[in-house]
Coordinates of C-alpha atoms in Angstrom, one line a residue:
X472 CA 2.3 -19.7 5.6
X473 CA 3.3 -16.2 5.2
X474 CA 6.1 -14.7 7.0
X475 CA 7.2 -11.3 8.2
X476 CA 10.7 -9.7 9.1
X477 CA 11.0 -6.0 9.9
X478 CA 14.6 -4.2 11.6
X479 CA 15.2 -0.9 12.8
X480 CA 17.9 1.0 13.9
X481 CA 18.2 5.2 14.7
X482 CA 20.9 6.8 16.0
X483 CA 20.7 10.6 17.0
X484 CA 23.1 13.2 18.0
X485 CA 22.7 17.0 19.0
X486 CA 25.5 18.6 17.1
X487 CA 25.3 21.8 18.1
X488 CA 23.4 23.2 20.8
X489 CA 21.1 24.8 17.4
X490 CA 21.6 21.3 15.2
X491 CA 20.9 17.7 15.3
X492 CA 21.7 14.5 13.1
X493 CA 20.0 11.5 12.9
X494 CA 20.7 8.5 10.6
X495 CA 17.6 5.6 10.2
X496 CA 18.3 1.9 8.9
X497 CA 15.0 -0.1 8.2
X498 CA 13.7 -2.7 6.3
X499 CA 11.2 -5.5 5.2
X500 CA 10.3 -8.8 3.7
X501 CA 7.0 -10.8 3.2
X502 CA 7.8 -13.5 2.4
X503 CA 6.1 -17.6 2.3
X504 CA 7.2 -20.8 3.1
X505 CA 5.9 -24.0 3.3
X506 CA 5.5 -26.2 6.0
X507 CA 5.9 -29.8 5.5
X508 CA 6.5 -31.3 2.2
X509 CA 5.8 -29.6 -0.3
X510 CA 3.0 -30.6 -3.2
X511 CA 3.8 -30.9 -7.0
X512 CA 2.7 -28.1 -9.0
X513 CA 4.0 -28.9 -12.5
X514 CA 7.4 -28.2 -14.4
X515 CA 8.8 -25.5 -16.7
X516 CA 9.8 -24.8 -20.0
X517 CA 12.8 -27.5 -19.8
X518 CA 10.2 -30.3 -17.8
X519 CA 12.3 -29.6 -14.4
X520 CA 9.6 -29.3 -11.2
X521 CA 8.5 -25.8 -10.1
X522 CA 9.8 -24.9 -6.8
X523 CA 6.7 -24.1 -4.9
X524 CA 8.7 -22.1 -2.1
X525 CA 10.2 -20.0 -5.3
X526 CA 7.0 -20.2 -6.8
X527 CA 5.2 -18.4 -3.8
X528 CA 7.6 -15.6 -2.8
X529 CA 7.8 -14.8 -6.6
X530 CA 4.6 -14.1 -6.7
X531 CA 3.7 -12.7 -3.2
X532 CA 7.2 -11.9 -1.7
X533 CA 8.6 -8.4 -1.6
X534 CA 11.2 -6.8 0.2
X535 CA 13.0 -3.1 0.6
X536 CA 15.4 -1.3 2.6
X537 CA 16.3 2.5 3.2
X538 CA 18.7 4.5 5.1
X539 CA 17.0 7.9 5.6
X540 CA 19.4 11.0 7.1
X541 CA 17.8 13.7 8.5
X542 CA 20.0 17.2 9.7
X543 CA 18.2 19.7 11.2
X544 CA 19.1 23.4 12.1
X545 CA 17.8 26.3 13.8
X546 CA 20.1 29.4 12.7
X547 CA 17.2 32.3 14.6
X548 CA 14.6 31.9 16.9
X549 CA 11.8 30.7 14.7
X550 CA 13.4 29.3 12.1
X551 CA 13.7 26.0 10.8
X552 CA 15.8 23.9 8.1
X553 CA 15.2 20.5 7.4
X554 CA 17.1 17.8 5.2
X555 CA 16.1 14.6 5.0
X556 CA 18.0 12.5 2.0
X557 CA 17.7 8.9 1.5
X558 CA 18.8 6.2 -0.4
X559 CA 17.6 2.3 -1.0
X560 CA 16.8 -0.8 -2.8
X561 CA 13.0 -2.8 -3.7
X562 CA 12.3 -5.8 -4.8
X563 CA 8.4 -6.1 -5.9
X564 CA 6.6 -9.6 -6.2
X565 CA 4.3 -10.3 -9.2
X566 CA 1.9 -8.7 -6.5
X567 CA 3.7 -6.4 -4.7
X568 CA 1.5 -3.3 -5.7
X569 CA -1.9 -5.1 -4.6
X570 CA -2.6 -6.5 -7.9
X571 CA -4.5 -10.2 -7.5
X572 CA -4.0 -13.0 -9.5
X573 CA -6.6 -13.1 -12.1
X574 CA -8.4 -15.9 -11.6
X575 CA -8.5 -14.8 -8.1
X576 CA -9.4 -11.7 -7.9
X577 CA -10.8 -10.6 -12.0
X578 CA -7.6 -8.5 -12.5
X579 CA -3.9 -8.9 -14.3
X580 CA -0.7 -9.4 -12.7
X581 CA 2.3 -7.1 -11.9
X582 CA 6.0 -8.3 -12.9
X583 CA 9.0 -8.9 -10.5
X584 CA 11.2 -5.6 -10.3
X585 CA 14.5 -4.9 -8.6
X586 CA 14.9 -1.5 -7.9
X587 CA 17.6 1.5 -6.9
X588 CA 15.4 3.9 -5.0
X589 CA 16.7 7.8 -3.5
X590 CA 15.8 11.3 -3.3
X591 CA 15.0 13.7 -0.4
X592 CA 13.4 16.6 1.1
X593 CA 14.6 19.7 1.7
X594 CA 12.4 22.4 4.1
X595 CA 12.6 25.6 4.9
X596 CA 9.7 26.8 8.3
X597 CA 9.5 30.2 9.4
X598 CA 7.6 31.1 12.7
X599 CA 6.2 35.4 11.5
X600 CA 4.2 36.1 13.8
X601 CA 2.4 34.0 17.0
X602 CA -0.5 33.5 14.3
X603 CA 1.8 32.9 11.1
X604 CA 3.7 30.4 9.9
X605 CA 5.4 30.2 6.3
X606 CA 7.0 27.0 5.1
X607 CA 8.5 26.2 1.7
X608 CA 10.1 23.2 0.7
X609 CA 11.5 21.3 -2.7
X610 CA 11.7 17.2 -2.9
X611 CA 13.0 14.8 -5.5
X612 CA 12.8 10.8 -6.0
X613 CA 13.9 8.6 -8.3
X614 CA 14.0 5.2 -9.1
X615 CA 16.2 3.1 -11.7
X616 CA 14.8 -1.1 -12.2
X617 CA 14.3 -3.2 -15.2
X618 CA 10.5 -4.1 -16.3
X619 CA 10.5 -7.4 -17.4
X620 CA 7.8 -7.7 -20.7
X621 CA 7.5 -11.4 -20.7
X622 CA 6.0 -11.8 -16.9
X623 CA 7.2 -15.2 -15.6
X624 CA 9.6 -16.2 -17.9
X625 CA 12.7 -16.0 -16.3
X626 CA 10.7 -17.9 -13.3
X627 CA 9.1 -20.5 -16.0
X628 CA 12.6 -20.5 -17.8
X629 CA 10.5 -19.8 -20.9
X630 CA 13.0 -18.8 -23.6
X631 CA 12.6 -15.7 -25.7
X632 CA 13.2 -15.4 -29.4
X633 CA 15.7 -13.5 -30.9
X634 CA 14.5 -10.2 -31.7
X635 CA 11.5 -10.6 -29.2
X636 CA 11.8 -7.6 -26.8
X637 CA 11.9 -8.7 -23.3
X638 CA 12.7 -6.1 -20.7
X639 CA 13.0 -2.2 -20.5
X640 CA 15.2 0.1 -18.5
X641 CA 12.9 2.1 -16.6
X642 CA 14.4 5.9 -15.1
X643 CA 11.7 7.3 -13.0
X644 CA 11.3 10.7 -10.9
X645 CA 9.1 13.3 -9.8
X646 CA 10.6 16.7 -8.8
X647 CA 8.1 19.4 -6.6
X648 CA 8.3 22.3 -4.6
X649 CA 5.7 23.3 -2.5
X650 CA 4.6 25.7 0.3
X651 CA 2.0 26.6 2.5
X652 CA 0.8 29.5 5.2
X653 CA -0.6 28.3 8.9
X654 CA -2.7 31.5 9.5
X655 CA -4.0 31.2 13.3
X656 CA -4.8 30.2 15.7
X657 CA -6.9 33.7 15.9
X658 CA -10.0 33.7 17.3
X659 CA -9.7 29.8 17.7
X660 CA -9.5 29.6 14.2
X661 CA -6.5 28.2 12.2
X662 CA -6.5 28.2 8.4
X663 CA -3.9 26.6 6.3
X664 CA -3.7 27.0 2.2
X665 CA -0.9 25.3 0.4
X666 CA 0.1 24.5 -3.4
X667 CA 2.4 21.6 -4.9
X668 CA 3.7 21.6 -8.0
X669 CA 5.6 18.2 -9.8
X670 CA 6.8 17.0 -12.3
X671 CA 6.7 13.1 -12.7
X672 CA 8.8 12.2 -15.8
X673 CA 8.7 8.3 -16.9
X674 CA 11.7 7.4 -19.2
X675 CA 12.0 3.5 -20.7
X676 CA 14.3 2.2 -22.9
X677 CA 14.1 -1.4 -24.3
X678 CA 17.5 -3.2 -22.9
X679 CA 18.4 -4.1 -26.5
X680 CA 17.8 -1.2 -28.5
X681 CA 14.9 -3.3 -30.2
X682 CA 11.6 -1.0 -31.7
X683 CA 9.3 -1.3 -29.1
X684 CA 7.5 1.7 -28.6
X685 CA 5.8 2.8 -32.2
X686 CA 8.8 1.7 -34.3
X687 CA 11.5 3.7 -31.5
X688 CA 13.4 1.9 -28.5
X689 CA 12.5 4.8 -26.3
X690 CA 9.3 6.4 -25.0
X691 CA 9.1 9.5 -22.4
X692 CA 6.1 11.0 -20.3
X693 CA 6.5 14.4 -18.7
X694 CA 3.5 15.2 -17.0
X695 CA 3.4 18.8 -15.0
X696 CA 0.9 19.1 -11.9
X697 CA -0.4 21.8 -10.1
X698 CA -2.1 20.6 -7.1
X699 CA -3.9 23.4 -4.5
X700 CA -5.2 22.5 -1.2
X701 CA -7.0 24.2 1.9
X702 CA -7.0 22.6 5.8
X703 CA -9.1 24.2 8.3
X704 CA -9.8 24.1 12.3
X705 CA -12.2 26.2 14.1
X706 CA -12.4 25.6 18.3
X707 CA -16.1 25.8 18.5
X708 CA -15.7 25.5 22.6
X709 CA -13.3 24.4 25.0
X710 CA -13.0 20.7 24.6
X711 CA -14.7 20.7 20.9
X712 CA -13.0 21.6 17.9
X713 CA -14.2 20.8 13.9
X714 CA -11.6 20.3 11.0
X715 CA -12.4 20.3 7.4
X716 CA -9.9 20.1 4.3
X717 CA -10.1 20.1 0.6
X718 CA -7.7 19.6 -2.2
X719 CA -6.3 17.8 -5.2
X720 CA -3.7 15.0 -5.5
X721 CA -1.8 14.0 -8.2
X722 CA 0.3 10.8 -8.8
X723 CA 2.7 9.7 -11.2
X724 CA 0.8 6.3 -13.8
X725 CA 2.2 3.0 -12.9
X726 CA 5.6 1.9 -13.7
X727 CA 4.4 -1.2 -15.5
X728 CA 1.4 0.6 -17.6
X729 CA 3.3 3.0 -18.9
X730 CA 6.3 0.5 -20.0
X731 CA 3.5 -1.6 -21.4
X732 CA 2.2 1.4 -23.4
X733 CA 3.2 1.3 -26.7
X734 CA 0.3 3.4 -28.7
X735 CA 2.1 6.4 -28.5
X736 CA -0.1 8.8 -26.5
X737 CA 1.6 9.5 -23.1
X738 CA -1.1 7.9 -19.9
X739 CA -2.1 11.4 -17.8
X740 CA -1.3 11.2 -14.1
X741 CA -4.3 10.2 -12.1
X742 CA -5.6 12.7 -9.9
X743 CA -8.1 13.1 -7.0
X744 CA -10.1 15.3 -5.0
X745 CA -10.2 14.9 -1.5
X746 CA -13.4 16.3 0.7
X747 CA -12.8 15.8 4.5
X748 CA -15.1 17.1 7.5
X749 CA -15.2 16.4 10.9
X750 CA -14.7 17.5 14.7
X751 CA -12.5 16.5 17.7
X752 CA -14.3 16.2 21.3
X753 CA -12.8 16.0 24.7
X754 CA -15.3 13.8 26.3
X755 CA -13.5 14.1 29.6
X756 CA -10.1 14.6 31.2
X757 CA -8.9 11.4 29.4
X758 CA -11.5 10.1 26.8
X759 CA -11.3 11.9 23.5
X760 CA -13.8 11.1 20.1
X761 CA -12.3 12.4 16.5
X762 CA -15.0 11.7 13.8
X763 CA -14.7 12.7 10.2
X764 CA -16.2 11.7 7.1
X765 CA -15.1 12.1 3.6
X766 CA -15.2 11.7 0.4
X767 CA -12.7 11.0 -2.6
X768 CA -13.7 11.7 -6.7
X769 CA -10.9 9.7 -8.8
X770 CA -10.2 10.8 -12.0
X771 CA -7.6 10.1 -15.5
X772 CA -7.3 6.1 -13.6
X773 CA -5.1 4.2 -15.6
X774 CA -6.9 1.4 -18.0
X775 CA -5.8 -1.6 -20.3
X776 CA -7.6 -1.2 -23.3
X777 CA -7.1 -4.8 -24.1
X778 CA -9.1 -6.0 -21.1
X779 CA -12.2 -3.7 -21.8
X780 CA -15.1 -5.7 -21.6
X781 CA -16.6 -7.6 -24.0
X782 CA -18.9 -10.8 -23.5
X783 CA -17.5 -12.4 -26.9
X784 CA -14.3 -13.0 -25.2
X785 CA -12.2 -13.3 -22.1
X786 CA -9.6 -10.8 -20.9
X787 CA -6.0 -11.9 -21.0
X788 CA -5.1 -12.9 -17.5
X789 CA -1.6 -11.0 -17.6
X790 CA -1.1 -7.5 -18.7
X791 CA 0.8 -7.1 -22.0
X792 CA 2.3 -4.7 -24.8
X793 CA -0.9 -2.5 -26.1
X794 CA -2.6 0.4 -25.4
X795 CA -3.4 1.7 -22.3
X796 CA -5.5 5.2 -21.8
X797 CA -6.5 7.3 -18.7
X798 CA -10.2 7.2 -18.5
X799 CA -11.0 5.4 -15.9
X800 CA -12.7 7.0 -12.7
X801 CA -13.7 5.5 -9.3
X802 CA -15.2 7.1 -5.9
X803 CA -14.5 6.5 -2.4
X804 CA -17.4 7.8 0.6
X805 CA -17.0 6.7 4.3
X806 CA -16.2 7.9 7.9
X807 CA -14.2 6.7 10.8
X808 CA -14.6 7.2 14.4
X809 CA -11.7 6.9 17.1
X810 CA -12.3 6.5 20.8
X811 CA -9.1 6.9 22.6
X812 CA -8.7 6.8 25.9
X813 CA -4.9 8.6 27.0
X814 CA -2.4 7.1 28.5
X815 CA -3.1 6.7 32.7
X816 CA -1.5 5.2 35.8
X817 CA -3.3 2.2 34.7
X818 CA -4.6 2.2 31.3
X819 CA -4.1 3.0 27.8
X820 CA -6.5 2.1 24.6
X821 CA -8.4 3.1 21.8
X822 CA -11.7 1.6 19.6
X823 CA -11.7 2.9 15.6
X824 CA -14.2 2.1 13.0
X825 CA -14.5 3.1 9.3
X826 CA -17.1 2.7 7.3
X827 CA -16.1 3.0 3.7
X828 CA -16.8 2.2 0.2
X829 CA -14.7 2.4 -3.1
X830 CA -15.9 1.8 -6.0
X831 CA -14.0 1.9 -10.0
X832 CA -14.8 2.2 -13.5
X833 CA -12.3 0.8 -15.4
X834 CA -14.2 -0.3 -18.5
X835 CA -13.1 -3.9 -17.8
X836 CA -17.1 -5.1 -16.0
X837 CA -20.2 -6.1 -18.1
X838 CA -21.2 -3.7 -15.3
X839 CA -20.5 0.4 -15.2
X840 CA -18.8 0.8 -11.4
X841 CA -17.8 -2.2 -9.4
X842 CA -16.2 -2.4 -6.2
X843 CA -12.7 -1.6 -6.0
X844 CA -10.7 -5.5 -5.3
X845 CA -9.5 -4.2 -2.0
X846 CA -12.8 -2.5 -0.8
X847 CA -13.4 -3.4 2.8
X848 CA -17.1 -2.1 4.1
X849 CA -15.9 -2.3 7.9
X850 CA -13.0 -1.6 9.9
X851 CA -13.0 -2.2 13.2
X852 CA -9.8 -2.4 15.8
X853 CA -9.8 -2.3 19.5
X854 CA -6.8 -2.2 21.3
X855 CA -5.9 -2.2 25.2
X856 CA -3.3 -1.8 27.6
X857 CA -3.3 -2.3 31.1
X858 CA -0.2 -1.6 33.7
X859 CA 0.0 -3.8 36.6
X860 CA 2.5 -3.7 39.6
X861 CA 6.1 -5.2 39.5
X862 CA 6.3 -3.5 36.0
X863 CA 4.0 -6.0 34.3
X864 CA 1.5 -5.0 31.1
X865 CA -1.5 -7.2 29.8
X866 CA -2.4 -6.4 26.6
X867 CA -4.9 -7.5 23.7
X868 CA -5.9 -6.1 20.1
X869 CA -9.2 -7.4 18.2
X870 CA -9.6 -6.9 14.3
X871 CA -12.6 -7.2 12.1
X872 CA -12.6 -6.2 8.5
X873 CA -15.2 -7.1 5.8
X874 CA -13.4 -9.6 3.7
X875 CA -12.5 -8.2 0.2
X876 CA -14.4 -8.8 -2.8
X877 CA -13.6 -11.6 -5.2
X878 CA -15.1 -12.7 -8.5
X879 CA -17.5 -16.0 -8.9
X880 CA -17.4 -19.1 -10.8
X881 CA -19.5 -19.1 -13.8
X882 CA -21.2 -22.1 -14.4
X883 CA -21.1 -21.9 -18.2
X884 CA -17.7 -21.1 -18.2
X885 CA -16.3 -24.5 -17.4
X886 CA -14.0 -26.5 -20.0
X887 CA -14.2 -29.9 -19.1
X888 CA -10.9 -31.8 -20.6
X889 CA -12.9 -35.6 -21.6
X890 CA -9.0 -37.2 -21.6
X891 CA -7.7 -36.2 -18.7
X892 CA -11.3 -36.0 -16.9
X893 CA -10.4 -32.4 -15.7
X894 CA -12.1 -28.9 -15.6
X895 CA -10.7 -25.8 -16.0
X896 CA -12.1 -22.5 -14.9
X897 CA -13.1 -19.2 -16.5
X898 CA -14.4 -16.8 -13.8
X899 CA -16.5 -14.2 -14.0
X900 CA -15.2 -10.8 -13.6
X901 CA -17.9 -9.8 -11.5
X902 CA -16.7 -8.9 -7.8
X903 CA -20.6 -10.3 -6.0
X904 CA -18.9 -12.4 -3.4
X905 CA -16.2 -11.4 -1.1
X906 CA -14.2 -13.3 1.2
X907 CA -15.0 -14.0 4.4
X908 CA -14.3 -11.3 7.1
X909 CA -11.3 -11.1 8.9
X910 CA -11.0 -11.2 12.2
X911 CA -8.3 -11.9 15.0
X912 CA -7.8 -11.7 18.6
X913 CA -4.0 -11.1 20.2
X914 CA -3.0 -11.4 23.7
X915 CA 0.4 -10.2 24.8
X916 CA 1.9 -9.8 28.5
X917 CA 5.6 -8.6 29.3
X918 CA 7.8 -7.4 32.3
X919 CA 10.4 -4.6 32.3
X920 CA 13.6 -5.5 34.0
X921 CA 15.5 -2.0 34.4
X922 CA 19.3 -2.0 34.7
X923 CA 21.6 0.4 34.5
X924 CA 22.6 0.5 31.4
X925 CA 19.7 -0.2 29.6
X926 CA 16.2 -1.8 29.9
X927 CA 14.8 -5.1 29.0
X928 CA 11.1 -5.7 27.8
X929 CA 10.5 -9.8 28.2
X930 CA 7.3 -10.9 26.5
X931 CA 4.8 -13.7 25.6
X932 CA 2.5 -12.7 22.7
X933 CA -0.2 -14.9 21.0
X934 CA -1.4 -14.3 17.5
X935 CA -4.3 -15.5 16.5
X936 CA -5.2 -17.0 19.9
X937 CA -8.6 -18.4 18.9
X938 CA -6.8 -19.8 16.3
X939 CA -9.5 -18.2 13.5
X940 CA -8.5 -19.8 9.4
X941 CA -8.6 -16.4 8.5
X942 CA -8.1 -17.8 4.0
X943 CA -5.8 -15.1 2.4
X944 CA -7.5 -17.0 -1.2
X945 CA -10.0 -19.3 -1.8
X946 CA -10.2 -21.1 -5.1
X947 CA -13.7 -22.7 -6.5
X948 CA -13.8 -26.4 -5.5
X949 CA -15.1 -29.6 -6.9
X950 CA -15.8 -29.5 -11.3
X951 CA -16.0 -25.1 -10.6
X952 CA -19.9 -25.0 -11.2
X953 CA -20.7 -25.4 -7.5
X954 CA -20.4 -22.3 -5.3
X955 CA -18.2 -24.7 -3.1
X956 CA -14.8 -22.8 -1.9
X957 CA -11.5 -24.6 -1.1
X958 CA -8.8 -22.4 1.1
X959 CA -5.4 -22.0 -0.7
X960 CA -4.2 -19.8 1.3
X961 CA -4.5 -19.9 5.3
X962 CA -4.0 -16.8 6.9
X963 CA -1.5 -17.3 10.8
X964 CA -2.7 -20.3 12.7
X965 CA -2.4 -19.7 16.5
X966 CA 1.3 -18.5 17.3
X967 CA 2.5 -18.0 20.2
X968 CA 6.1 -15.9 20.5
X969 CA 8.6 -15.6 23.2
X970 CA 11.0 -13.0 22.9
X971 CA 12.8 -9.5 24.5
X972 CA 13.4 -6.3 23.6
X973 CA 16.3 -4.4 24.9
X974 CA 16.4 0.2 24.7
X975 CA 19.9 1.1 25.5

């Protein structure tokens, strides 16, 4: 079953009557364990048996933690600097970046990283006028880990050959400076353009100096962006207000890609144009609806020439050393709605749904666009509060989301071993089934108990209190040519938790 840990800490401090410090500890882990004993799943290289606990959080577990400062000062009335460094370490399952196994989800999987993360922001705001507003600003991150090029083998103690290269020092960092001008509001309407401009640079160097990248050890991308957007709100009537924004986005190629690339022509960073329109309503003194829909046109997506399809042959389940180029494309429509009801005497909540589809070309489907593996049709949450006497809450949150697509068994795609009486599976890369939809119902009740010196929040929460299987995978069942699903992966079962939380 999969498990969660979270922490945070803040701790803040006016310096000055015109300065204040704050310092932020937090962190994750996802992370699986087994309950019960555990099944056997085979050996490696040297014949010993595969720890499925290891096995599992190799593959699925990822952690991170970061300690964010943040100092800022107002020197004149209208002014604002802001610092905010930070510093921290990653580790990244096999599919940590929402990569599926293949023969789960059609694609190829990502290798386990450590990483040394830091950068920081540095802002500069300054109130004009009543109606302007000029900000400018300059930011930096980097990040230092080793990409392993032989996925699995350190986990599978597979050995590596002399003179086989096996891992690359990756150096990784975008610089940018940006600004924008809030003109407004004038006339209830508020305008805002803004530019960003970065420069992602991608530096890998194979650990032992070995010719990995066109007969050189090294390979370097520089790419330079220019990225202008526009936001927009005009207040049509008291109560009623539509919002619009356009712009472009950049982002830097993949870590892994562009270590894997090794054709010598440097992967563009894929960009995107967001299209956003909308309008916020004050339905009454306490029940407010914000609708938007938008749009999203993906261009210069990263793709592995080696898995471009072609019926003659199957594509390798695990990304390798090739060439990788940046024509792939993809598109993204929808709209969301949110029903919010503020914060009373006696009740607080909220209802959102989004409709939305994504869909990619990658080159890598007998067909031209297929859904994107994490497209979800339908979101919808609800979420309620409500505030009894003696400092007692009730609360419950209900989820349902479209499950996510998934490739199908085909049926003449089955090896069927005669000596050991087994079958093995090819699947098809085409995403026309989906898993089933999600959908979960918590309960949760707690009691303040106010002291002194601080307060105490006891609880009883139930996840999953229906106790719903909820499969995080499914694998074909019986010989594979049946349309027959067997759960791998069970989502929570019903859990209830009992615990306190204390605000000093």
């Amino acid at each position: 079953m999969p498990l969660y840990y979270d922490y945070q800490l803040k701790l803040e401090s006016d310096v000055t009557s015109s300065s204040e410090l704050s310092l932020f500890v937090f962190g994750a882990e996802d992370a699986w364990a087994v309950l019960g004993e555990a099944p056997a799943i085979g050996t490696d290289a040297d014949g010993d048996p595969l720890d499925l606990d290891l096995l599992l959080n190799t593959f699925l577990g990822s952690r991170w933690h970061r300690l964010l400062g943040r100092w800022q000062l107002r020197p004149l009335p209208g002014v604002t600097h802001t610092l905010s460094p930070y510093a921290g370490v990653t580790r990244r399952g096999l599919l940590s970046e929402g990569v599926a196994v293949p023969v789960l989800a059609g694609t190829t999987l990502d290798v386990p990283t450590d990483e040394l993360n830091w950068g920081g922001r540095d802002e500069l705001s300054v109130r004009v006028a009543p109606w302007l507003r000029l900000s400018v600003g300059a930011e930096h991150h980097a990040t230092l880990s080793t990409v392993q090029l032989i996925p699995g083998a350190e986990l599978l103690d597979i050995p590596v050959p002399e003179g086989t290269p096996s891992a690359v020092r990756a150096s990784v960092s975008t610089s940018a400076a940006y600004g924008e001008v809030q003109l407004g509001p004038t006339a209830g309407l508020s305008i805002t353009p803004a530019v960003r401009v970065e420069l992602a640079t991608l530096r890998f160097d194979e650990t032992d100096g070995l010719a990995f990248y066109g007969g050189s050890s090294h390979s370097t991308i520089d790419n330079l962006t220019i990225d202008p957007r526009l936001a927009g709100r005009y207040q049509v009537a008291r109560g009623f207000t539509l919002k619009g924004a356009v712009g472009l986005y950049h982002q830097r190629p993949r870590t892994q890609s562009a270590a894997f690339d090794t054709d010598g022509d440097a992967l563009a960073s894929p960009e995107a144009v967001h299209l956003i329109g909308g309008f916020e309503s004050q339905l009454s003194e306490a029940l407010s609806l914000d609708a938007q829909v938008y749009g999203v046109r993906r261009m210069q997506l990263t793709r592995e020439r080696a898995r471009l399809y072609d019926p003659t042959f199957s594509s390798p389940p695990v990304s390798g050393a090739g060439s990788f180029d940046s024509e792939g494309r993809g598109d993204t429509l929808g709209f969301e709605l949110l029903l919010r009801q503020a914060p009373s005497k006696w009740l607080f909540g909220w209802v959102s749904y989004t409709f939305s589809r994504t869909e990619v070309s990658l080159g890598d489907h007998r067909e031209p666009s297929v859904p994107f593996p994490f497209d979800q049709t339908h979101n919808l949450v609800m979420v309620g509060k409500l505030l009894l006497p003696w400092q007692l809450t009730l609360g419950a949150r209900f989820a349902f989301v479209t499950g996510n697509p998934r490739p199908i068994p085909d049926a003449v795609s089955v090896a069927h071993d005669l000596q050991y009486n087994g079958y093995t599976p090819i699947l098809s890369t085409l995403r026309s089934s989906r898993l089933a939809p999600f959908h979960r119902l918590d309960l949760r009740i707690d009691k303040r108990f106010t002291f002194s010196w601080a307060s105490v929040i006891a609880f009883l929460e139930v996840i999953n209190s229906y106790n719903w299987p909820n499969p995080e995978v499914v694998f074909p069942g019986g010989d594979f040519r049946a349309r027959e699903v067997r759960t791998l992966l069970p989502g929570p079962p019903l859990l209830p938790l009992v615990g306190a939380e204390v605000e000093l």
